[in-house]
CSV table of C-alpha atoms and ligand atoms in Angstrom, one decimal:
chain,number,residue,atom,x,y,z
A,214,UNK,CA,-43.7,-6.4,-74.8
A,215,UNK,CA,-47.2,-5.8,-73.5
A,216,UNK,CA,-48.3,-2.3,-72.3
A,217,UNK,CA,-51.7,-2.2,-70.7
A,218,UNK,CA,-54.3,0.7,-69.3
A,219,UNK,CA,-51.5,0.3,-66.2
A,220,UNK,CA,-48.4,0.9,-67.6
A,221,UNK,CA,-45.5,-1.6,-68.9
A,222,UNK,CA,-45.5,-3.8,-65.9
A,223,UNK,CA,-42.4,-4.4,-63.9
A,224,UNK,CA,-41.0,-7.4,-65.3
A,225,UNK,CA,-41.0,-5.8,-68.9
A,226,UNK,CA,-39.9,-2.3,-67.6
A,227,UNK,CA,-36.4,-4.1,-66.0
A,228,UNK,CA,-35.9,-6.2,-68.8
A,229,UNK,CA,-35.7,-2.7,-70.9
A,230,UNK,CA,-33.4,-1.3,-68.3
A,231,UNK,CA,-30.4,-3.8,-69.0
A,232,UNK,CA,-27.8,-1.0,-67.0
A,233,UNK,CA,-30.4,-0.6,-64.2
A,234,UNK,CA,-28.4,-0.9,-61.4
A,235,UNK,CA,-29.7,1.4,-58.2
A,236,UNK,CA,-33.6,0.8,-57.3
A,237,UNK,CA,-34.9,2.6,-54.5
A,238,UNK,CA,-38.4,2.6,-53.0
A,239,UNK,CA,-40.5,5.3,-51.7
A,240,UNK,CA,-44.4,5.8,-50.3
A,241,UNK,CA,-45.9,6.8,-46.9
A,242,UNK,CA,-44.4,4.4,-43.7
A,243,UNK,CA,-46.3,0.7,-43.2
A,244,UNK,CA,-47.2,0.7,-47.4
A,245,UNK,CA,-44.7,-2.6,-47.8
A,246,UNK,CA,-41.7,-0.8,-48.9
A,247,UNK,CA,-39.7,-3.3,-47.5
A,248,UNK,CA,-41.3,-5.8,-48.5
A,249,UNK,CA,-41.6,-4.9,-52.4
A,250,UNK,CA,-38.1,-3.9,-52.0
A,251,UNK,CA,-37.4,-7.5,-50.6
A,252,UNK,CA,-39.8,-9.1,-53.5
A,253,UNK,CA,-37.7,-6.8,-56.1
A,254,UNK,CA,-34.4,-7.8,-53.9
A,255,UNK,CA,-35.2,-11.4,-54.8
A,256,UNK,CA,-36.5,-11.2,-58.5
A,257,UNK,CA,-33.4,-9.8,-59.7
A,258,UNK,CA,-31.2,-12.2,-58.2
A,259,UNK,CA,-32.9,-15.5,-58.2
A,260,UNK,CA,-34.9,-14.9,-61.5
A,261,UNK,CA,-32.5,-12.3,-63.5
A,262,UNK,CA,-29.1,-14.3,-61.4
A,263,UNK,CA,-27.9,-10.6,-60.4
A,264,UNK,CA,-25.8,-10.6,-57.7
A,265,UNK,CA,-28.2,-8.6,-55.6
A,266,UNK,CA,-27.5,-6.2,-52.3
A,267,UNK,CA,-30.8,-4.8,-50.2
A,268,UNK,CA,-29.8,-2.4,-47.8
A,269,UNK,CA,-32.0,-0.8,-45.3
A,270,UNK,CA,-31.1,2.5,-42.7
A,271,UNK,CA,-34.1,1.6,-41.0
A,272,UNK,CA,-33.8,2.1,-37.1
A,273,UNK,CA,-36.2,-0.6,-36.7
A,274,UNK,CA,-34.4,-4.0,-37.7
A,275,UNK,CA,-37.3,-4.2,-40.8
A,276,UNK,CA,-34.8,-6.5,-42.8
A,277,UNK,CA,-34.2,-8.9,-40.6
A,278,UNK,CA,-37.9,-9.4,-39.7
A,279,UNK,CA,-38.1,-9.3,-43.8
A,280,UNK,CA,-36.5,-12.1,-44.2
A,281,UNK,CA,-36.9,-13.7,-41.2
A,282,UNK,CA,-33.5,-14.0,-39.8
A,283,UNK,CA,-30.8,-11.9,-37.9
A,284,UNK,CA,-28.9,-9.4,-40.0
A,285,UNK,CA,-28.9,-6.6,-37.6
A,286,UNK,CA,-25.3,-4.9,-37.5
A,287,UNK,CA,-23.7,-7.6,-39.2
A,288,UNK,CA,-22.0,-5.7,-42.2
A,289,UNK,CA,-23.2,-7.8,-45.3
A,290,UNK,CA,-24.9,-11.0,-45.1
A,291,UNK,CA,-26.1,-13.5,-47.5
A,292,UNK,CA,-29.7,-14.2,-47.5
A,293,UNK,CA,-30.0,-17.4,-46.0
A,294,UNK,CA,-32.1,-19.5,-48.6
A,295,UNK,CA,-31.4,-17.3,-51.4
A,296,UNK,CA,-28.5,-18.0,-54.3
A,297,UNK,CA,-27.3,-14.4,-54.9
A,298,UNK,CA,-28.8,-12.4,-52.7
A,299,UNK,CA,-27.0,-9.9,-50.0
A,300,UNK,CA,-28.4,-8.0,-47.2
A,301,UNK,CA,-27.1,-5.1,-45.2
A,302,UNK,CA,-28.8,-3.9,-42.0
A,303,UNK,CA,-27.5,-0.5,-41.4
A,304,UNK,CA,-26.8,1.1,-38.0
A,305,UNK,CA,-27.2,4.5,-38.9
A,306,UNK,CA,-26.4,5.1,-35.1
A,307,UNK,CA,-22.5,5.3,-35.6
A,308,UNK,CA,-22.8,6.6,-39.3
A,309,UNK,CA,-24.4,10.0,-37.1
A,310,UNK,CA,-21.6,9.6,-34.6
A,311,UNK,CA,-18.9,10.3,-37.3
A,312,UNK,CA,-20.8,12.8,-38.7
A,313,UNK,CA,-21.1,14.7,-35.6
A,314,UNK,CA,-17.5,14.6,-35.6
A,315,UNK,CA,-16.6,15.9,-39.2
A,316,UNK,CA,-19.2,18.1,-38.9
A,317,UNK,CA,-17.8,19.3,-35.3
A,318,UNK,CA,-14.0,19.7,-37.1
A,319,UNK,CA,-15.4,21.5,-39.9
A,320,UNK,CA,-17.4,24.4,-37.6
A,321,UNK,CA,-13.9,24.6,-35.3
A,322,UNK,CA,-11.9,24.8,-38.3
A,323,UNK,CA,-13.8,26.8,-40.3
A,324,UNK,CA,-14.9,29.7,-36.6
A,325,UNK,CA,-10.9,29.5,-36.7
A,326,UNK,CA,-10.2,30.5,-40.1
A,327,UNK,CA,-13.0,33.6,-39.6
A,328,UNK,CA,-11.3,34.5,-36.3
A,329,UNK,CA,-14.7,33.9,-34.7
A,330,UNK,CA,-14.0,33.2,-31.1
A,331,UNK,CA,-17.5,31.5,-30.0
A,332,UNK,CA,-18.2,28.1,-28.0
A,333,UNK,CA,-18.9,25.6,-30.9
A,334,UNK,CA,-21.2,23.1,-28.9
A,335,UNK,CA,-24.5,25.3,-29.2
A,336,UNK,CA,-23.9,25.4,-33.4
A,337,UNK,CA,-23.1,21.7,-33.1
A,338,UNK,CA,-26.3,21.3,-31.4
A,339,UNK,CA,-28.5,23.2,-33.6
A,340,UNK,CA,-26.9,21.5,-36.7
A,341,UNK,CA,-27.4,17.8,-35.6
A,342,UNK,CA,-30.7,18.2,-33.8
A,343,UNK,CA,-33.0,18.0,-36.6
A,344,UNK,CA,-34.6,15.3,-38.5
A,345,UNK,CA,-32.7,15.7,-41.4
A,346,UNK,CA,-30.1,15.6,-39.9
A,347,UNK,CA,-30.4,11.5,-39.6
A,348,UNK,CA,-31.8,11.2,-43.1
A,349,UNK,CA,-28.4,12.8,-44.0
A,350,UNK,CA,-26.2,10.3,-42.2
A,351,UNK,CA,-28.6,7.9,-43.7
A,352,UNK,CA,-27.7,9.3,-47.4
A,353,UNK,CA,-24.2,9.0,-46.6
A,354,UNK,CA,-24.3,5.6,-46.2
A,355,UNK,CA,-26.1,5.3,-49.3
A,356,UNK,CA,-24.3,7.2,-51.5
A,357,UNK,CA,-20.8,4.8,-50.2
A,358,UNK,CA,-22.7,1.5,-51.0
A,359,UNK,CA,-23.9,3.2,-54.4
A,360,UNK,CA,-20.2,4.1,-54.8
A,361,UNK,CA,-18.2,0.7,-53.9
A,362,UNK,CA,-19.9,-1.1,-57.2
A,363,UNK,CA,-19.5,-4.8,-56.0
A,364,UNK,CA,-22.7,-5.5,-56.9
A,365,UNK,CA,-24.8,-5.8,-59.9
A,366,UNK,CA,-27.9,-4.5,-58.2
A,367,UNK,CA,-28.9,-2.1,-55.3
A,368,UNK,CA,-32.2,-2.4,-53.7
A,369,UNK,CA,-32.7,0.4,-51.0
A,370,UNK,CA,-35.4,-0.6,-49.1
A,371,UNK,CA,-36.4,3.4,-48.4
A,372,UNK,CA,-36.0,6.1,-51.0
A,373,UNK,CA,-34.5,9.5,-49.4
A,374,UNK,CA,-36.8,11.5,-51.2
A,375,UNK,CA,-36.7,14.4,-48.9
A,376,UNK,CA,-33.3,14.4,-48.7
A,377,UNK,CA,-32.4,13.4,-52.7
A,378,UNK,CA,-34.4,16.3,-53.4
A,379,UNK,CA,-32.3,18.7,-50.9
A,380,UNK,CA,-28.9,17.4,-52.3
A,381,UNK,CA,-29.5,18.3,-56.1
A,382,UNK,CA,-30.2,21.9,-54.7
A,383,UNK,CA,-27.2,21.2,-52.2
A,384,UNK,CA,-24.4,20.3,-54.8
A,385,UNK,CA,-24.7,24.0,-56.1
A,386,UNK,CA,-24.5,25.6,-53.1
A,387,UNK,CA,-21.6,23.1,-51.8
A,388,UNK,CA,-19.9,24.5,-55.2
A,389,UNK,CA,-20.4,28.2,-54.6
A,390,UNK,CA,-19.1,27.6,-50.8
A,391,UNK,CA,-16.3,25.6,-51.9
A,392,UNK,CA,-14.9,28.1,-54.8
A,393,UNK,CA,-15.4,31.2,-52.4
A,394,UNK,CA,-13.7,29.3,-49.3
A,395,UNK,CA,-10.7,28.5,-51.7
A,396,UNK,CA,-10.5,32.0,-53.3
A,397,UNK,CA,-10.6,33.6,-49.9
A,398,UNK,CA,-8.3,31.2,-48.6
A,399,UNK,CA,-6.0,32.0,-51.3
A,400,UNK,CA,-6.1,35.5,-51.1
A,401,UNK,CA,-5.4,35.7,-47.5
A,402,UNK,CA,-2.7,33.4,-47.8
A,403,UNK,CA,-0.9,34.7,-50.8
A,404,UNK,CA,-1.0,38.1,-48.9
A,405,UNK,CA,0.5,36.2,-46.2
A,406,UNK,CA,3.3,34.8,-49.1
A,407,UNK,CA,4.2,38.5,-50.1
A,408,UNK,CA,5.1,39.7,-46.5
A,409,UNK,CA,6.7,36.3,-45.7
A,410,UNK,CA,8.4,35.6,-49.8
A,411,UNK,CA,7.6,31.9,-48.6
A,412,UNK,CA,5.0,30.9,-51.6
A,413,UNK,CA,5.6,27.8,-52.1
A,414,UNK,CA,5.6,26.8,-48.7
A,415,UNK,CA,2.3,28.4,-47.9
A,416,UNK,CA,0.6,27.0,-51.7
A,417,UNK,CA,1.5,23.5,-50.4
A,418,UNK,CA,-0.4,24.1,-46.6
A,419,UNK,CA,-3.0,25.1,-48.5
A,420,UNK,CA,-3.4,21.9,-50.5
A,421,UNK,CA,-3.2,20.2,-46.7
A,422,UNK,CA,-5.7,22.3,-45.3
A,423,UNK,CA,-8.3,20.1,-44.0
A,424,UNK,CA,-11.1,22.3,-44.2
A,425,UNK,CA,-10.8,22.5,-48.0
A,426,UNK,CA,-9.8,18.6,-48.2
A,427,UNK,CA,-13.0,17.9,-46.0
A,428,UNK,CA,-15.3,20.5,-48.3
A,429,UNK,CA,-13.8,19.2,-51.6
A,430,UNK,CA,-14.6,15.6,-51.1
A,431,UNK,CA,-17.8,16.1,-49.8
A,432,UNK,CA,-18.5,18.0,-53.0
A,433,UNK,CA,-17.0,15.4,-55.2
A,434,UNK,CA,-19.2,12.7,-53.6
A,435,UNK,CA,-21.9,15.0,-53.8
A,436,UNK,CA,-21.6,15.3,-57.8
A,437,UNK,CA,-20.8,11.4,-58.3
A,438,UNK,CA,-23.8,11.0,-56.4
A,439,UNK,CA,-25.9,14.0,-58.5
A,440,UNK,CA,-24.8,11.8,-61.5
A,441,UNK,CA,-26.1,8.6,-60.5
A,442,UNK,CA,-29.1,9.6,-58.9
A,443,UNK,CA,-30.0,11.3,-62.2
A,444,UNK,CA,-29.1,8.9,-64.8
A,445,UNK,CA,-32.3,6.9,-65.7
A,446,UNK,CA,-30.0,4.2,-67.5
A,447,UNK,CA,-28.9,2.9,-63.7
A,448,UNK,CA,-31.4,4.2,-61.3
A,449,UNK,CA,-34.8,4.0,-60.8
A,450,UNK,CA,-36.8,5.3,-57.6
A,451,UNK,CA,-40.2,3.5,-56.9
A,452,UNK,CA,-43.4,4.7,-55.3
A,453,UNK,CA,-45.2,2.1,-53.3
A,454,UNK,CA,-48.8,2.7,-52.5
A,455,UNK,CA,-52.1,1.0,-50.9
A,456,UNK,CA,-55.3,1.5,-52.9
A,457,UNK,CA,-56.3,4.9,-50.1
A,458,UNK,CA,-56.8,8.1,-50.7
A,459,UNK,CA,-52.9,9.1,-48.1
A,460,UNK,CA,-50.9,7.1,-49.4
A,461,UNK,CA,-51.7,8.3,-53.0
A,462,UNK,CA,-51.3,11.6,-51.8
A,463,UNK,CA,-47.9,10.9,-50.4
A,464,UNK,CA,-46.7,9.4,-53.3
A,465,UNK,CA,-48.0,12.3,-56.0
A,466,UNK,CA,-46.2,14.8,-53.6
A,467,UNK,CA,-42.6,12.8,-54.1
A,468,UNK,CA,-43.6,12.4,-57.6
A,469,UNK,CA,-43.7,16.0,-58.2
A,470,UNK,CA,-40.2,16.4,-56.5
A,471,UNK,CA,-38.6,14.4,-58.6
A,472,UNK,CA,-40.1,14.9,-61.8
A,473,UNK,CA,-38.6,18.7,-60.8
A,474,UNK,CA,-35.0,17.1,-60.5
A,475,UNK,CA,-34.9,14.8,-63.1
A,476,UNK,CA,-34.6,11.8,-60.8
A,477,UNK,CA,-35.8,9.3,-62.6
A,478,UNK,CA,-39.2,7.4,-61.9
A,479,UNK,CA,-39.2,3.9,-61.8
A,480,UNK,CA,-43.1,3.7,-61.3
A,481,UNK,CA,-46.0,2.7,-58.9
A,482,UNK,CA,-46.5,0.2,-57.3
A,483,UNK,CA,-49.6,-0.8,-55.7
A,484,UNK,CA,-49.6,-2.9,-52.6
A,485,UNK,CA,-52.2,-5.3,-50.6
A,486,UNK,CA,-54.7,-4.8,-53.1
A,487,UNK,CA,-58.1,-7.1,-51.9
A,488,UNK,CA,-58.7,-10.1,-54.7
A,489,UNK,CA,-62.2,-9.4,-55.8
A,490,UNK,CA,-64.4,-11.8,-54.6
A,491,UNK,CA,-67.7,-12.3,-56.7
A,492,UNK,CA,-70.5,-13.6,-54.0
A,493,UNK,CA,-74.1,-12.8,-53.3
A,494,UNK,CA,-73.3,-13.1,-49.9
A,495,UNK,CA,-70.1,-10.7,-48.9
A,496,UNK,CA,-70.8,-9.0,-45.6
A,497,UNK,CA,-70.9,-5.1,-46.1
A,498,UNK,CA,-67.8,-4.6,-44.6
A,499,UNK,CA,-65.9,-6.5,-47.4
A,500,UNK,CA,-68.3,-5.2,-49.9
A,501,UNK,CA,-68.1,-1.7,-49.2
A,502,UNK,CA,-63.9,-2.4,-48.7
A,503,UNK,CA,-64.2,-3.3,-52.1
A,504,UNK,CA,-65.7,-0.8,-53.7
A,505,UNK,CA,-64.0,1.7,-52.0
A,506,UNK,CA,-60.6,-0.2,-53.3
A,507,UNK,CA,-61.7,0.0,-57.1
A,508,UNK,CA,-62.3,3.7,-56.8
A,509,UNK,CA,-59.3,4.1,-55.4
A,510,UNK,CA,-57.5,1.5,-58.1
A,511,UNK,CA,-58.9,4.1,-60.7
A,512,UNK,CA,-58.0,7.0,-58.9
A,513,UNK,CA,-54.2,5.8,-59.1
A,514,UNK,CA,-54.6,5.0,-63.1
A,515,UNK,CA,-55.4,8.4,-63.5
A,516,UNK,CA,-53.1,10.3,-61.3
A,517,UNK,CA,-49.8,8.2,-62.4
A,518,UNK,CA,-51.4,7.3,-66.4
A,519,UNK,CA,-49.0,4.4,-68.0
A,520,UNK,CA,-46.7,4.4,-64.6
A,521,UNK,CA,-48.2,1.4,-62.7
A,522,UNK,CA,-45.6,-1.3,-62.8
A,523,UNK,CA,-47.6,-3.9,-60.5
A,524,UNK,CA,-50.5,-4.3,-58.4
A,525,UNK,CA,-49.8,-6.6,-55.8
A,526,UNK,CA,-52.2,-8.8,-53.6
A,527,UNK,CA,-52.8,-8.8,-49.9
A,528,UNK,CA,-51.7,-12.3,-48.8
A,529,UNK,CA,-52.9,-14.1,-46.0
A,530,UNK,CA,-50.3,-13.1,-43.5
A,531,UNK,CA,-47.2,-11.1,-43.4
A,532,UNK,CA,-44.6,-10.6,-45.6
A,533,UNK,CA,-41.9,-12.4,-43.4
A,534,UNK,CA,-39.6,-15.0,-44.4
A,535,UNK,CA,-38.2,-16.4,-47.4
A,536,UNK,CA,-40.9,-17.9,-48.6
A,537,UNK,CA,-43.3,-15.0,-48.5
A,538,UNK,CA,-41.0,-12.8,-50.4
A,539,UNK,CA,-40.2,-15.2,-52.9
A,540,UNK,CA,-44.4,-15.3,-53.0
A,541,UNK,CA,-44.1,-11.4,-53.0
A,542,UNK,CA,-41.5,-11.8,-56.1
A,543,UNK,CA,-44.0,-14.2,-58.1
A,544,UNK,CA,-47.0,-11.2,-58.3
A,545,UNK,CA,-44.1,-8.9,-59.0
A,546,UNK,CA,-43.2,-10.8,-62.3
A,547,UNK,CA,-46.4,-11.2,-63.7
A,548,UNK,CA,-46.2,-9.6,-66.9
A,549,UNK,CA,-49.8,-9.0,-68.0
A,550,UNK,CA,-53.7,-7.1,-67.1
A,551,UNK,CA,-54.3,-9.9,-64.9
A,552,UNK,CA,-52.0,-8.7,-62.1
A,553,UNK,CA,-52.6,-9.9,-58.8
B,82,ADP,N1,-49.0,-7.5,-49.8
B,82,ADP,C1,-48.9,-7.7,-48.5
B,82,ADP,N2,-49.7,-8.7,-47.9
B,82,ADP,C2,-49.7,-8.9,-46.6
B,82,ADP,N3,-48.9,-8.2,-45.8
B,82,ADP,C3,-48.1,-7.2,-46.3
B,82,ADP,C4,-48.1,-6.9,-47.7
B,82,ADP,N4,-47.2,-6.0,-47.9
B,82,ADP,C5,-46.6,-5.6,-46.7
B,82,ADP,N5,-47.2,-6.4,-45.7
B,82,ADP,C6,-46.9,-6.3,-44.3
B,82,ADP,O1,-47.3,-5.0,-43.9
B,82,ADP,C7,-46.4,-4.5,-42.9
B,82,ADP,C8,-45.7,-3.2,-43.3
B,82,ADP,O2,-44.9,-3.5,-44.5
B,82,ADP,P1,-43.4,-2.9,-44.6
B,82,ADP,O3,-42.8,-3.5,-45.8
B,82,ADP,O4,-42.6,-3.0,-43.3
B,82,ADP,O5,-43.8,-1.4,-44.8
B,82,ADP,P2,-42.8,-0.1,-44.9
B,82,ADP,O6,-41.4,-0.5,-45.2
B,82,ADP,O7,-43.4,0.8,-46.0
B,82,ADP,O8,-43.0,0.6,-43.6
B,82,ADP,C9,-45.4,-5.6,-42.6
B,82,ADP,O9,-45.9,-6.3,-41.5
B,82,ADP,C10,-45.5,-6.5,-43.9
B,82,ADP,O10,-45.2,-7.8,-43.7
B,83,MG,MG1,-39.6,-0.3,-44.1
């Protein structure tokens, strides 16, 4: 196995992850997430013969453009032109419906149980009207596909980074909440069994209360989740990046985050890099493009030393269809210096 200046490029790194199982892909929005996701999608189950599921919670329908046919809403699909390779568009639309609802129950249930006579709607409002809010329906959805382990390979075409990062701090406080809710609930309710000498009537309401049935399993998904998302046997987030000075800058930023959690890195990748072209005659556009790309090419070496997995070309057109992912794939599985 060959280690370069870069970093143990990507073909070598999977091949030394043989339980690698979740791969999820971060960077700024328009760096080809997608579409390395899609490339990495494809490697593992055409080249590798994993039986392969990309997902995407993309409001935009990004993998049916992807691949260049219609997977939108349509549950899980095979990839048309592909052997072992599944897709799954996500509507997050109705995951946030649900979620409205739970987290509706949980506020009535839990304004009940305080004796807090207020009008729920306004709390409702404030607690789904916020951006995270959507990244955290999106999660959900994640953490169910991560969890029903029909596959031998998850691809999620956008890394929750944000939101990853809030959940590892969550899982403790879901804990704390959880323990007090159940001691209070407890209390109240064995003081409740003294005056009424009906115990065992009251202990088994409490194990049907839905509050604490709604609480404890999102706390246990939380946890399985805190577990996977941590162990750098199975999962593996990637950073995608062009060669400019934002998207870098992005990229170091989620870095940092989940270096501080223990998520582990998969790597960088660098995307739509310009092939150098050696002529007397380049016009000073392209010339000055490309000099401006190699400084920036150096500028990643040294902010992310032995973690660049693959530099990637800018083709011709669009990374759209089959074909152009399976192109995508090929600079992805180049195993040497001369990547691109
Ligand atoms: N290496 C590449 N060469 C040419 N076009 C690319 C390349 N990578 C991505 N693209 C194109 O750039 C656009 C943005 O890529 P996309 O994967 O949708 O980004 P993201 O998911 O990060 O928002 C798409 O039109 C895609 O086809
Ligand atoms: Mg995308």
């Amino acid at each position: 196995m060959e280690t370069t200046k870069l970093g143990l490029p990507f073909p070598s790194f999977i091949a030394g992850k043989k339980d690698l199982k979740y791969l999820f892909f971060g960077g700024k929005g328009g760096v080809g997430k997608t579409a390395v996701a899609g490339a990495t999608a494809y490697y593992l189950s055409e080249s590798l013969g994993r039986k392969t599921l990309i997902s995407s919670t993309n409001p935009v329908h990004s993998l049916s453009s992807l691949f260049g046919q219609d997977l939108w809403k349509k549950g899980t699909q095979k990839v048309e032109g592909t052997r072992n390779l599944y897709a799954d568009e996500i509507d997050i639309s109705s995951t946030i419906e649900r979620y409205k609802g739970e987290i509706k129950d949980r506020l009535v249930q839990f304004l009940k149980f305080a004796d807090i006579p207020v009008d729920v709607e306004p709390f409702i409002e404030i607690a789904t009207t916020n951006p995270s809010f959507e990244e955290s329906a999106m999660f959900d959805d994640m953490v169910d596909l991560m969890l029903n382990e029909k596959y031998d390979a998850y691809v999620f075409d956008t890394a929750p980074v944000a939101h990853t990062y809030r959940l590892l701090g969550m899982s403790k406080v879901y804990n704390l909440w959880l323990n007090k809710m159940i001691k209070s609930r407890e209390e109240s309710m064995s003081l409740r069994a003294k005056l009424s000498f009906r115990k065992e009537k009251i202990v088994q309401e409490l194990k049907k209360d839905p509050l604490l049935i709604s609480l404890a399993g999102t706390k246990k998904k939380t946890e399985e989740a805190r577990k996977l998302l941590t162990d750098s046997e199975r999962t593996a987030f990637f950073f995608v990046t062009l060669p400019l000075a934002l998207p870098i800058a992005v990229i170091e930023r989620f870095i940092t985050w989940v270096q501080a959690f223990q998520i582990p890195i998969g790597g960088v990748i660098v995307n739509e890099v310009i092939p150098t072209v050696t002529s007397e005659k380049l016009s000073p556009y392209v010339a000055n493009r490309t000099n401006e790309q190699a400084g920036y090419l150096k500028l990643a070496e040294q902010k992310f030393p032995g973690m660049i997995r693959a530099v990637l070309p800018l083709f011709e057109r669009e990374v759209n269809g089959v074909d152009m992912v399976s192109k995508m794939a090929q600079s992805l599985s180049l195993d040497s210096e001369t990547r691109i």
